[in-house]
Coordinates of C-alpha atoms (C1' of nucleotides) in Angstrom, one line a residue:
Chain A
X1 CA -105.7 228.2 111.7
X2 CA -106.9 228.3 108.3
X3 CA -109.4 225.4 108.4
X4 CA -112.5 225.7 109.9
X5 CA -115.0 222.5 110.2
X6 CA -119.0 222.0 109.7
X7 CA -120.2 221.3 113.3
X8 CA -120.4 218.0 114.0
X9 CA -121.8 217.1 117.3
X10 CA -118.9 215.0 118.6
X11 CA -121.1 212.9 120.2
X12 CA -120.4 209.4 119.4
X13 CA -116.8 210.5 118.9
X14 CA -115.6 207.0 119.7
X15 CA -112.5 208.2 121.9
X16 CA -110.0 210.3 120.2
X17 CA -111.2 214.0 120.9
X18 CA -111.2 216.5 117.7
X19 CA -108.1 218.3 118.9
X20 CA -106.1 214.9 118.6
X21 CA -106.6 214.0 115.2
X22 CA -106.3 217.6 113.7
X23 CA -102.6 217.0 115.7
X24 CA -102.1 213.5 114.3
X25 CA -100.9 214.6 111.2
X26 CA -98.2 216.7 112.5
X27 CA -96.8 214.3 114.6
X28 CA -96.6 211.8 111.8
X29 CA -94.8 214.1 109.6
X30 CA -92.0 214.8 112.1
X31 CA -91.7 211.1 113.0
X32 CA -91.5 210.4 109.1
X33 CA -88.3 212.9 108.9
X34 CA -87.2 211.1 112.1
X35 CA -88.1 207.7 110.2
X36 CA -86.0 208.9 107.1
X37 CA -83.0 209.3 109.6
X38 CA -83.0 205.6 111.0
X39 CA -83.4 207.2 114.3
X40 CA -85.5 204.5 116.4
X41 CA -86.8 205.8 119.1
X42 CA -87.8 209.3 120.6
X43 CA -88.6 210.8 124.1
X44 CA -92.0 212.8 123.8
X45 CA -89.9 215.3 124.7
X46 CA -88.1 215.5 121.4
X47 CA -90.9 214.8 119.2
X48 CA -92.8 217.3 120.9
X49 CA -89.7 219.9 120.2
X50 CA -89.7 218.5 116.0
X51 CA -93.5 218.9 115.6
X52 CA -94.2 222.2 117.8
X53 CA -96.4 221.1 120.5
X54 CA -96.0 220.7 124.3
X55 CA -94.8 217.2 125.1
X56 CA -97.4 216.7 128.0
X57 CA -99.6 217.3 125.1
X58 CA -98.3 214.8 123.2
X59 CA -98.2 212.0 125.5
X60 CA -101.9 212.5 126.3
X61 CA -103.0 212.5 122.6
X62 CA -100.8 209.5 122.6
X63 CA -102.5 208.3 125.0
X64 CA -106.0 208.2 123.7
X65 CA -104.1 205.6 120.9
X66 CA -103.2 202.9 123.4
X67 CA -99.6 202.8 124.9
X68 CA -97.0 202.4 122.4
X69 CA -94.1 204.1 124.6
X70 CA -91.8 202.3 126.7
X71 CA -90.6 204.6 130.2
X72 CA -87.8 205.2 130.3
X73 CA -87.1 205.0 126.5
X74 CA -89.9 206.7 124.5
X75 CA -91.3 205.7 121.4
X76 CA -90.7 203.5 119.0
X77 CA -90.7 205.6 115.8
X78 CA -91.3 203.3 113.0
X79 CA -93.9 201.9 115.2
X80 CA -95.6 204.8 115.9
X81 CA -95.8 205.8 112.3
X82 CA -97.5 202.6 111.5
X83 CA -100.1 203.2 114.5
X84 CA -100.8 206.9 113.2
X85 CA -101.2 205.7 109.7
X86 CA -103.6 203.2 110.7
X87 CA -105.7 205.4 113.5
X88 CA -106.4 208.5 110.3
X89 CA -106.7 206.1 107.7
X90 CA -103.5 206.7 105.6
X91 CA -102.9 202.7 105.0
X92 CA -106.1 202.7 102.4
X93 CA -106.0 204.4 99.2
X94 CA -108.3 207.5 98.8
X95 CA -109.1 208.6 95.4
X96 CA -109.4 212.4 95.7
X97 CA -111.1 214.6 92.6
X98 CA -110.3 218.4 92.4
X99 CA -113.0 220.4 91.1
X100 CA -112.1 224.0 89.8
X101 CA -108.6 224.2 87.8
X102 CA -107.5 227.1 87.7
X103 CA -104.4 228.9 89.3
X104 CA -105.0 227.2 92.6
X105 CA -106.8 223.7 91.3
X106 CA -103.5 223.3 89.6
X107 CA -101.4 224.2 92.2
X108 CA -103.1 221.2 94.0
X109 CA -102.5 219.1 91.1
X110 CA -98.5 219.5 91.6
X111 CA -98.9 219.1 95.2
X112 CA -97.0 216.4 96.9
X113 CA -97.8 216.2 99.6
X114 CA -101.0 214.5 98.4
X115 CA -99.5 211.1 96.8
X116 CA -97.2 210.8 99.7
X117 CA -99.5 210.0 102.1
X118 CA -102.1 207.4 100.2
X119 CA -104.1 210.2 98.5
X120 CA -104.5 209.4 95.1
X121 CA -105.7 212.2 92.3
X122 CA -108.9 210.6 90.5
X123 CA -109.5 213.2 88.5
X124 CA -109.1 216.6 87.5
X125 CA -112.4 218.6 86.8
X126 CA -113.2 221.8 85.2
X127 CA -116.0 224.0 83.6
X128 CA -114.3 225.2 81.2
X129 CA -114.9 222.7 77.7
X130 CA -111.3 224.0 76.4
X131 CA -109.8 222.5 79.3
X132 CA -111.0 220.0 78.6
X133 CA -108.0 216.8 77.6
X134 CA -105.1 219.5 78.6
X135 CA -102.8 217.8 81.0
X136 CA -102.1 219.2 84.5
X137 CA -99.9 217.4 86.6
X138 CA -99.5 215.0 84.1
X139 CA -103.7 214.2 84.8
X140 CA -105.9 215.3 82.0
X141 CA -108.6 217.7 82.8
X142 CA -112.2 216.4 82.0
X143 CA -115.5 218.4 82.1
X144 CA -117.7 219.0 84.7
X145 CA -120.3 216.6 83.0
X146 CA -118.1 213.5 83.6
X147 CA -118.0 214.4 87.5
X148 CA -121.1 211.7 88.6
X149 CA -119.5 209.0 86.3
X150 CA -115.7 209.4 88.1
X151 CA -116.6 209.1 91.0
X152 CA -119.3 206.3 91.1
X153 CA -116.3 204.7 88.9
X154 CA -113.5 205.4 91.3
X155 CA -115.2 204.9 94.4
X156 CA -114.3 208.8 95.3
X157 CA -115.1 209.6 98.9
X158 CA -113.1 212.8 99.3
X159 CA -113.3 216.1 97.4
X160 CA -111.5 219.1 97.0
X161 CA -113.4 222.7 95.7
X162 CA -111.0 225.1 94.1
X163 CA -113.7 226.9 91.9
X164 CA -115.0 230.5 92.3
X165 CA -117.1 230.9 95.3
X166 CA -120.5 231.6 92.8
X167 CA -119.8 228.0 91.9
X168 CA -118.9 226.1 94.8
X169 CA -122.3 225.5 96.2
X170 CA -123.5 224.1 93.0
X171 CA -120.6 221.7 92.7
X172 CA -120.6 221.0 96.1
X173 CA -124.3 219.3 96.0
X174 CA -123.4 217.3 92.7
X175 CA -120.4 215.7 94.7
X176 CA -122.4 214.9 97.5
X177 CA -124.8 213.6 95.2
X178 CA -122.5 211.4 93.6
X179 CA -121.3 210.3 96.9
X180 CA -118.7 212.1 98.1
X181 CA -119.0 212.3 101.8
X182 CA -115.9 214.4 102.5
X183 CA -115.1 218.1 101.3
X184 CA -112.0 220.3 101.5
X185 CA -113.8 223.8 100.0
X186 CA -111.2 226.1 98.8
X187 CA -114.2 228.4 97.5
X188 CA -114.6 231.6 99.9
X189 CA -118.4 230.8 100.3
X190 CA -120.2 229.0 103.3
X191 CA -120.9 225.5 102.4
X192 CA -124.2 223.7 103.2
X193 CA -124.3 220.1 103.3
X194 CA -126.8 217.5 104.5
X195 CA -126.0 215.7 107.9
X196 CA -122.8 212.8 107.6
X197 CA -120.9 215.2 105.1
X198 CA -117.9 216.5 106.8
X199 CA -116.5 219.8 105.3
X200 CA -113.4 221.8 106.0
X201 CA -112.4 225.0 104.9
X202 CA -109.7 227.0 103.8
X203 CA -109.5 230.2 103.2
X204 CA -106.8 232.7 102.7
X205 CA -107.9 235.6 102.8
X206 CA -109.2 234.8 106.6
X207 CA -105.7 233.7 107.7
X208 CA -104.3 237.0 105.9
X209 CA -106.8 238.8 107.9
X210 CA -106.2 236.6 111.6
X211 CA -102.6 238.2 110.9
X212 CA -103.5 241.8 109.9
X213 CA -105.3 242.0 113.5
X214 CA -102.3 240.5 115.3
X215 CA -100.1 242.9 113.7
X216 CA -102.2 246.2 114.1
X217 CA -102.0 245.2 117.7
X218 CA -98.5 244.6 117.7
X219 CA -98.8 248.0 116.0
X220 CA -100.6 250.0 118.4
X221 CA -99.5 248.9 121.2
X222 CA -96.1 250.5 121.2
X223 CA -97.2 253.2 120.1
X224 CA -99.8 253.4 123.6
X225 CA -96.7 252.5 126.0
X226 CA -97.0 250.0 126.6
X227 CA -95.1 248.2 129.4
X228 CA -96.0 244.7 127.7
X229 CA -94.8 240.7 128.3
X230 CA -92.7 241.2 125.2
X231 CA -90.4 243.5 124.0
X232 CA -91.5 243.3 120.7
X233 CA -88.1 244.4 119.4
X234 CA -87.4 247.2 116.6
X235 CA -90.6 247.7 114.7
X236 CA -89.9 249.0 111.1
X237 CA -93.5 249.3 110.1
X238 CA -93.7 252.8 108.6
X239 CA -96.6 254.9 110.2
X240 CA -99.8 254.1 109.4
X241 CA -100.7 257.3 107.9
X242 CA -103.7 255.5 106.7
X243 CA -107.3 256.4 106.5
X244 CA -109.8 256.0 109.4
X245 CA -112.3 258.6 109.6
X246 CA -112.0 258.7 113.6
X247 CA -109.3 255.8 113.1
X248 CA -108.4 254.9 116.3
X249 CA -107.0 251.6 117.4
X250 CA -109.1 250.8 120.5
X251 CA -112.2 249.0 120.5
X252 CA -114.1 252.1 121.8
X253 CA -117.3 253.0 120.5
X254 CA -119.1 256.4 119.8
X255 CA -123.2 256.2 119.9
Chain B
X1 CA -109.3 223.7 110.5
X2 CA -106.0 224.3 108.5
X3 CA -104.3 226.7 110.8
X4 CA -102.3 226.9 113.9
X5 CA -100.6 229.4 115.5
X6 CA -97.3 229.9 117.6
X7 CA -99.0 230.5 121.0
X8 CA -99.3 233.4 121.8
X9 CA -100.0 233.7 125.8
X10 CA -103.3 235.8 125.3
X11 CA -102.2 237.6 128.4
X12 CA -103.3 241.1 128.1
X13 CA -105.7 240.0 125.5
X14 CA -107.2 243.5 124.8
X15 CA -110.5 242.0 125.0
X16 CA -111.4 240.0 121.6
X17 CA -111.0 236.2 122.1
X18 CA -108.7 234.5 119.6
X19 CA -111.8 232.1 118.9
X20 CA -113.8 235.5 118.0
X21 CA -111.2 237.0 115.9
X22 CA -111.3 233.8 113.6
X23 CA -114.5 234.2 113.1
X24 CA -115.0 238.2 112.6
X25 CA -113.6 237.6 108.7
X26 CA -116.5 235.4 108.1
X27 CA -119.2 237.7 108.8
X28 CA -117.2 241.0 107.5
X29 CA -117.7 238.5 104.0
X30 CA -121.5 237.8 104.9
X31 CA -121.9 241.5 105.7
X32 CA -120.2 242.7 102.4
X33 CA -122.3 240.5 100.3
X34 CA -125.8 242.1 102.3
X35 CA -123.9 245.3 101.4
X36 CA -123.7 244.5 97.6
X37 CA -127.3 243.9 97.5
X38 CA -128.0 246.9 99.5
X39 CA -129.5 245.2 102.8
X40 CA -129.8 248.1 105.3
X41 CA -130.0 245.7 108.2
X42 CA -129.9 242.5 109.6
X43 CA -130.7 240.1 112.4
X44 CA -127.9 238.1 114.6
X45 CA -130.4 235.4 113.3
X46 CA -129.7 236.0 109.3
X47 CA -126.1 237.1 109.6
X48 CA -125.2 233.6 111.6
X49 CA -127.2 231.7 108.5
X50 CA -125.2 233.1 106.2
X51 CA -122.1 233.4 108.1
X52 CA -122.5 229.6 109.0
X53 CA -122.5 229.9 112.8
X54 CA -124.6 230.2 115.7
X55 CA -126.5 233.3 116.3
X56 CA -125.7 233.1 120.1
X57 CA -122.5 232.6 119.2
X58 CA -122.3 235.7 116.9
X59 CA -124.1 238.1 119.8
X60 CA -121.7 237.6 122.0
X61 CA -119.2 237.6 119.1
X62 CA -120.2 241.4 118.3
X63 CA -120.8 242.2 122.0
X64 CA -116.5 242.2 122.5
X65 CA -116.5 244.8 119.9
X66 CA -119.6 247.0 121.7
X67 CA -123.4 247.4 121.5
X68 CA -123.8 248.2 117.7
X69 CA -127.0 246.2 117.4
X70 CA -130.5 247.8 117.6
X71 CA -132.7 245.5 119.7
X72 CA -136.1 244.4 118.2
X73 CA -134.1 245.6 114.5
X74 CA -130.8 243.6 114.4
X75 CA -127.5 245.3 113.1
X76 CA -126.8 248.1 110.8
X77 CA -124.9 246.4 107.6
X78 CA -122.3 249.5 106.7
X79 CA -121.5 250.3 110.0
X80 CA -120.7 246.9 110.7
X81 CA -118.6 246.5 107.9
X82 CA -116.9 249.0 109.1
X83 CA -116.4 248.4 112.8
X84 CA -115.1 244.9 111.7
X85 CA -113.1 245.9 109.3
X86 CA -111.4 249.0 112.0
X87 CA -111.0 246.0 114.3
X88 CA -109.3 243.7 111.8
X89 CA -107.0 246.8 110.8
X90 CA -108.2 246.3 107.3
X91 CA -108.6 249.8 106.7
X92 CA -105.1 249.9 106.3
X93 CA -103.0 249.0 103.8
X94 CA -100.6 245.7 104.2
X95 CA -97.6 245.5 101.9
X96 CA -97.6 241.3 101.3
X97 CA -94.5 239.3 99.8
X98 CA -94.8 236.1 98.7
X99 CA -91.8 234.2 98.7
X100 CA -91.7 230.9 96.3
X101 CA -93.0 231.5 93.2
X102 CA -94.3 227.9 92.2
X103 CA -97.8 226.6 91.4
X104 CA -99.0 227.8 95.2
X105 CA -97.0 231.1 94.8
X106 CA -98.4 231.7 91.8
X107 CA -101.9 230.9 92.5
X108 CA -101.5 233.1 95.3
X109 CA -100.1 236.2 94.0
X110 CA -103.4 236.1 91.5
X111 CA -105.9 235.0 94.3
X112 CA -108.2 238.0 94.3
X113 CA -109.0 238.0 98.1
X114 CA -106.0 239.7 98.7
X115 CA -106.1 243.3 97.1
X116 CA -110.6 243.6 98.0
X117 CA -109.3 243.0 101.7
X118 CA -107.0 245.7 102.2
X119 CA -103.7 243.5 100.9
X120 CA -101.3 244.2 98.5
X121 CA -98.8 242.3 96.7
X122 CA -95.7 244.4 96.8
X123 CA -93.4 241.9 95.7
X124 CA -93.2 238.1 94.4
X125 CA -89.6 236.7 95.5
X126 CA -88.2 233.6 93.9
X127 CA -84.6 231.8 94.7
X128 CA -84.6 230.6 91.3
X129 CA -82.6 233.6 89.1
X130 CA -84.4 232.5 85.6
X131 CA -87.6 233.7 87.5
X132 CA -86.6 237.1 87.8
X133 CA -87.9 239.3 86.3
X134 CA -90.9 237.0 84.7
X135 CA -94.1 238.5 85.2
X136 CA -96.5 236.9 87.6
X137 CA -100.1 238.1 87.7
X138 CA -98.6 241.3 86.4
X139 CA -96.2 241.9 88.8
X140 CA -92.3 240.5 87.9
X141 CA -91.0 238.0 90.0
X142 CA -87.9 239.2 91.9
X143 CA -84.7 237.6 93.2
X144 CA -84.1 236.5 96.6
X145 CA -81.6 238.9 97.0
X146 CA -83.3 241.8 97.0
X147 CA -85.6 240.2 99.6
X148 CA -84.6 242.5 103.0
X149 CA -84.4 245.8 100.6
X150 CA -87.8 245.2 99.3
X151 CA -89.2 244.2 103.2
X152 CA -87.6 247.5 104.6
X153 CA -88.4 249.8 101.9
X154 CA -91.8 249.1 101.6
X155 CA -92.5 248.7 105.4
X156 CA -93.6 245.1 104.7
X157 CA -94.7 243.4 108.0
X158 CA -96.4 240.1 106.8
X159 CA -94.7 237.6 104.7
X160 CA -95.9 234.5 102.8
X161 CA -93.9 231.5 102.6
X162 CA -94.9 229.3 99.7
X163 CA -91.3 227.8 99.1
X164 CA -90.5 223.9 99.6
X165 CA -90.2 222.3 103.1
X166 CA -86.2 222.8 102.8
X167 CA -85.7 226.2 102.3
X168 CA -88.9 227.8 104.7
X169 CA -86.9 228.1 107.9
X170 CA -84.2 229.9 106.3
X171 CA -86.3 232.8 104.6
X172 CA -88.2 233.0 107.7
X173 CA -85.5 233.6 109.6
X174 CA -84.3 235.9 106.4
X175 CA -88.1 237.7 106.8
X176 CA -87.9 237.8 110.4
X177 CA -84.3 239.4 110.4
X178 CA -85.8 242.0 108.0
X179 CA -88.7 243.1 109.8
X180 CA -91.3 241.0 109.2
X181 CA -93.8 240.0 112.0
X182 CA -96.1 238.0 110.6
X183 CA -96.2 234.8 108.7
X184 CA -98.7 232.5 106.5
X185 CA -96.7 229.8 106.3
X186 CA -97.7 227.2 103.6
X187 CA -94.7 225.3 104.0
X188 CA -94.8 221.5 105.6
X189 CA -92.6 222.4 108.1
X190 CA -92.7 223.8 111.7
X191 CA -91.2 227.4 111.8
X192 CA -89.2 228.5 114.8
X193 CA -89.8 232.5 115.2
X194 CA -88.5 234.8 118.0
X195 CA -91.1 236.0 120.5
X196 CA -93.6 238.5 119.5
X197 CA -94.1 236.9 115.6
X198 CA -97.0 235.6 114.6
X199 CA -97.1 232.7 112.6
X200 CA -100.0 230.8 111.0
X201 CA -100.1 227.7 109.0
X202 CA -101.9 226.3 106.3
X203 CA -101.6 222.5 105.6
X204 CA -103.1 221.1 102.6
X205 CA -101.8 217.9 103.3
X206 CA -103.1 217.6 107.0
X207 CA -106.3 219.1 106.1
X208 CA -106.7 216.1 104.1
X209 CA -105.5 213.6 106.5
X210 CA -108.3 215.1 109.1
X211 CA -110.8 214.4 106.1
X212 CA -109.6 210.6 106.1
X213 CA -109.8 210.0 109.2
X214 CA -113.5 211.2 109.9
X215 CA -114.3 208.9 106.4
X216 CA -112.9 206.0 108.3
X217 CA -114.8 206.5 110.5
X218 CA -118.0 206.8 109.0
X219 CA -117.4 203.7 106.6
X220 CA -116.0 201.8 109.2
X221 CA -118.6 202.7 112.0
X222 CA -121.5 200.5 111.1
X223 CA -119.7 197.5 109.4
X224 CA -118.5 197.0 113.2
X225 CA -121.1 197.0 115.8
X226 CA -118.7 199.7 117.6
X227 CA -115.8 197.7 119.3
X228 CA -113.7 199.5 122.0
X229 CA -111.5 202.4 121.6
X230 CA -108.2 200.2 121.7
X231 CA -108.4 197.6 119.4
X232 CA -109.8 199.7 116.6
X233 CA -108.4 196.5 114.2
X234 CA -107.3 197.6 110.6
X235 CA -109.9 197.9 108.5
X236 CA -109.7 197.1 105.3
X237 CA -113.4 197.9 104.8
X238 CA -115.7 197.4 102.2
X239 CA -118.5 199.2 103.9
X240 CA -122.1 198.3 103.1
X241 CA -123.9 201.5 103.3
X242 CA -123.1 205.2 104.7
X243 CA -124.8 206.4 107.6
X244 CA -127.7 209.1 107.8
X245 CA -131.2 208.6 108.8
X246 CA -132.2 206.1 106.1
X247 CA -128.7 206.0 104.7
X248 CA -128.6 206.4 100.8
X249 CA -125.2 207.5 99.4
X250 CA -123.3 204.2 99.5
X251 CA -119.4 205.1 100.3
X252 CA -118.0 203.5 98.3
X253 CA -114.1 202.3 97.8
X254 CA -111.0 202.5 96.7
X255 CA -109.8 200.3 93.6
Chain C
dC1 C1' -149.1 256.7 126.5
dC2 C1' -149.5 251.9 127.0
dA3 C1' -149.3 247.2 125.3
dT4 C1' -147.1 244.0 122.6
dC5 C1' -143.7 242.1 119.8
dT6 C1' -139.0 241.6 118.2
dT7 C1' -134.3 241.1 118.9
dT8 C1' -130.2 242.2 121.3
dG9 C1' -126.8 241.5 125.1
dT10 C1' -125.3 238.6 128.7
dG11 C1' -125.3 235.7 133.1
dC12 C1' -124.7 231.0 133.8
dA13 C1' -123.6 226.3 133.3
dC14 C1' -121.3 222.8 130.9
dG15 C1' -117.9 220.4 128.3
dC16 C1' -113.6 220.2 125.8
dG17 C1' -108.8 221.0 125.8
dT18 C1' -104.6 222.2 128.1
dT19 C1' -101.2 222.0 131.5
dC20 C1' -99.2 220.6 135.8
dA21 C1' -97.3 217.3 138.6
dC22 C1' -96.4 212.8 140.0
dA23 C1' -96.7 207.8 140.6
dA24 C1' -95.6 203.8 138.2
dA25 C1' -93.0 201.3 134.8
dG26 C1' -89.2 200.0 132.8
dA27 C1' -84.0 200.4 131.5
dC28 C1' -79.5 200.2 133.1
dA29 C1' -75.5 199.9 136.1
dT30 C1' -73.5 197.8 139.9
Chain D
dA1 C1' -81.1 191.6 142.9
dT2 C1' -81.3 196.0 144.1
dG3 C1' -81.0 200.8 143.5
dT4 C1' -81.0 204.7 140.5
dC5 C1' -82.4 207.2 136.8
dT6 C1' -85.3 208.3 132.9
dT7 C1' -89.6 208.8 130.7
dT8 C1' -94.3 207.5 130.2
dG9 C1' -99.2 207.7 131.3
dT10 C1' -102.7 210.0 133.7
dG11 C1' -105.5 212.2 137.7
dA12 C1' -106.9 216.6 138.7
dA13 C1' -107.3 221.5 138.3
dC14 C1' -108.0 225.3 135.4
dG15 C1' -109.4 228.2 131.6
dC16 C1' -111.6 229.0 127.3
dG17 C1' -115.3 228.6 124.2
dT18 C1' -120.1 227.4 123.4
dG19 C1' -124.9 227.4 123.8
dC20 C1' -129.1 228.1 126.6
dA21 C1' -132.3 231.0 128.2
dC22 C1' -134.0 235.3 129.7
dA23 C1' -134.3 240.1 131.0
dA24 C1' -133.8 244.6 129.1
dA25 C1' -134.2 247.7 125.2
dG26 C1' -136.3 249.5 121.7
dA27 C1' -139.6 249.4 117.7
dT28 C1' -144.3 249.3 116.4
dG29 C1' -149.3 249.7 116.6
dG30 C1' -153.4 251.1 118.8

DNA sequence: CCATCTTTGTGCACGCGTTCACAAAGACAT
DNA sequence: ATGTCTTTGTGAACGCGTGCACAAAGATGG
């Protein structure tokens, strides 16, 4: 996982549970290849295979949509693309600004994934004054003051942080200021927002780190004997040889 | 979130809950920054302020690791950092490559988080041969081919996959063949690995899809008076005002 | 040394999410 | 029509994660 969400309650969570949306999206992407294919209809089975879930799964998030399948068949695929469209709101337009452009805001910038699915780039905002009118992604960059003005403008709802973490707090109350009631924070900082702001993070430094602790197990647990589920195959993985004053894998504890 | 993993059965889970690992990075980054300003100590109370989680939440967190607290005092700060960071294996060092060399790539090869966590970029890999050899945040960008030498002579266990949807699969597989265990996949495509590798994912694309969805909501949840879960009816809304307790920050609309 | 105050560590209950397993629904062949 | 076969939709059980609430541990002050 590299996204993390501000808690929000869940309680009037008008049917479809947290873990169904965040799953939406996947399943939309694999019935879009199957879409580009002319295939016109799929078991849950097979969907369930394309997008990497369990089909039970599926069905029950399906479910909590209405039924669109037919027994017997399965889905209807162009169908079902329209219903998951509709359900996350992908049939609107949402005007998205990026704040921050540097090597990652940028990045974004080029991102296709964005237009492809009804997300529009507004804008293209940065600090920096000699930024300032330079074209990224064929958008020109404009300066932070201009921020308020775009988005009142463009009815911006949605905002994306790719600034330095020192600055992210500060940019992320003029956004919400302005309006903007959902953020995707880039920004390796802890974001605080008033109630009715939804923000997700990513962060990939955590994700790097998620890993690092899945491998030193992987690691260390050979090297203990381990008559495990998996036989892990050949590890290269040179020996650690690393520091560790008392390094030692387990959890243990002295004091 | 933006992350999902390849399940892994959590069996012989030495302990640590998955849930708790996720969140360990976050307050080894709260407990750094009390480091930098020399805080001796702090409460669970603090450390979840500033880690953005509940303090309960973080006890228990800690209490998987052992009893490093100090009751009616709260938690040593350096020894903390470096219990979690011994527990995350970041004390030692973790040859990265970073396969596809494009905006992302790039942006990720100079993301600082890596190298002050313990990461190091040992090689930037690119399929396209008028890359090679172009420096990329000081390091020159390196052929594909060279890909399983560079994996096995620097014992290289985790591997970043920043290409297009097309060609991720086949340098996984490419990685996996060489040695590689882990993956941060920020391809928008579902990898399949062997048992006993790690995948993780990072969607910039469903990340913002989540976002749209909970702003449909929100815009769409007081211009109805709640109808049922089934006929959620396309909205083409032009909401009246955003909720809160007296609602101020109108949200707005598309063009 | 005793009382009081602070803060940890955790037992417990609850709710969400996952998975199993199966009945019902429909397609399809005869 | 009737029977068979496929696949959905879901009831129910289970397990994980969360948050409450409190007893125990230790600091601190008299």
């Amino acid at each position: 996982m590299a996204t993390g969400r501000t808690h929000r309650p869940a309680t009037r969570s008008r049917g479809i549970p947290e873990a169904t949306v965040a799953r939406l999206p996947l399943y939309l992407r694999a019935l879009t290849a199957l879409s580009e294919r002319s295939v016109p209809t799929v078991s849950s089975e097979e969907l369930a295979a394309a997008a990497g879930v369990n089909s039970a799964k599926l069905r029950k998030d399906f479910s909590y949509l209405g039924s669109y399948g037919t027994r017997g068949v399965g889905y209807d695929v162009e169908y079902l693309v329209y219903q998951i469209s509709r359900e996350l709101g992908l049939t609107q337009d949402w005007p998205v600004v990026i704040v921050g452009i540097g090597n990652l805001g940028a990045a974004l910038a080029n991102y296709g994934g964005f237009a492809s699915r009804g997300f529009r780039v507004a804008a293209l905002i940065d600090a920096d004054p000699s930024m300032a009118g330079k074209p990224v992604a064929g958008i020109p960059v404009q300066h932070t003051d201009e921020l308020e003005k775009i988005i009142q403008d463009d009815g911006v709802s949605i905002g994306v942080i790719a600034t330095p973490a020192g600055a992210a707090q500060q940019v992320c109350d003029r956004l919400v200021a302005a309006g903007v009631t959902s953020i995707l924070n880039f920004a390796p900082t802890v974001l605080n927002v008033p109630e009715g702001v939804d923000v997700r993070k990513v962060d990939l430094s955590i994700e790097l780190q998620i890993l690092a602790f899945h491998e030193q197990r992987k690691a260390g647990e050979e090297a203990v004997a381990d008559a495990g589920v998996v036989p892990p195959a050949a590890r290269k993985q040179q020996p650690s040889t690393d520091q560790g004053p008392d390094g030692d894998v387990p959890a243990v504890m002295p004091a």
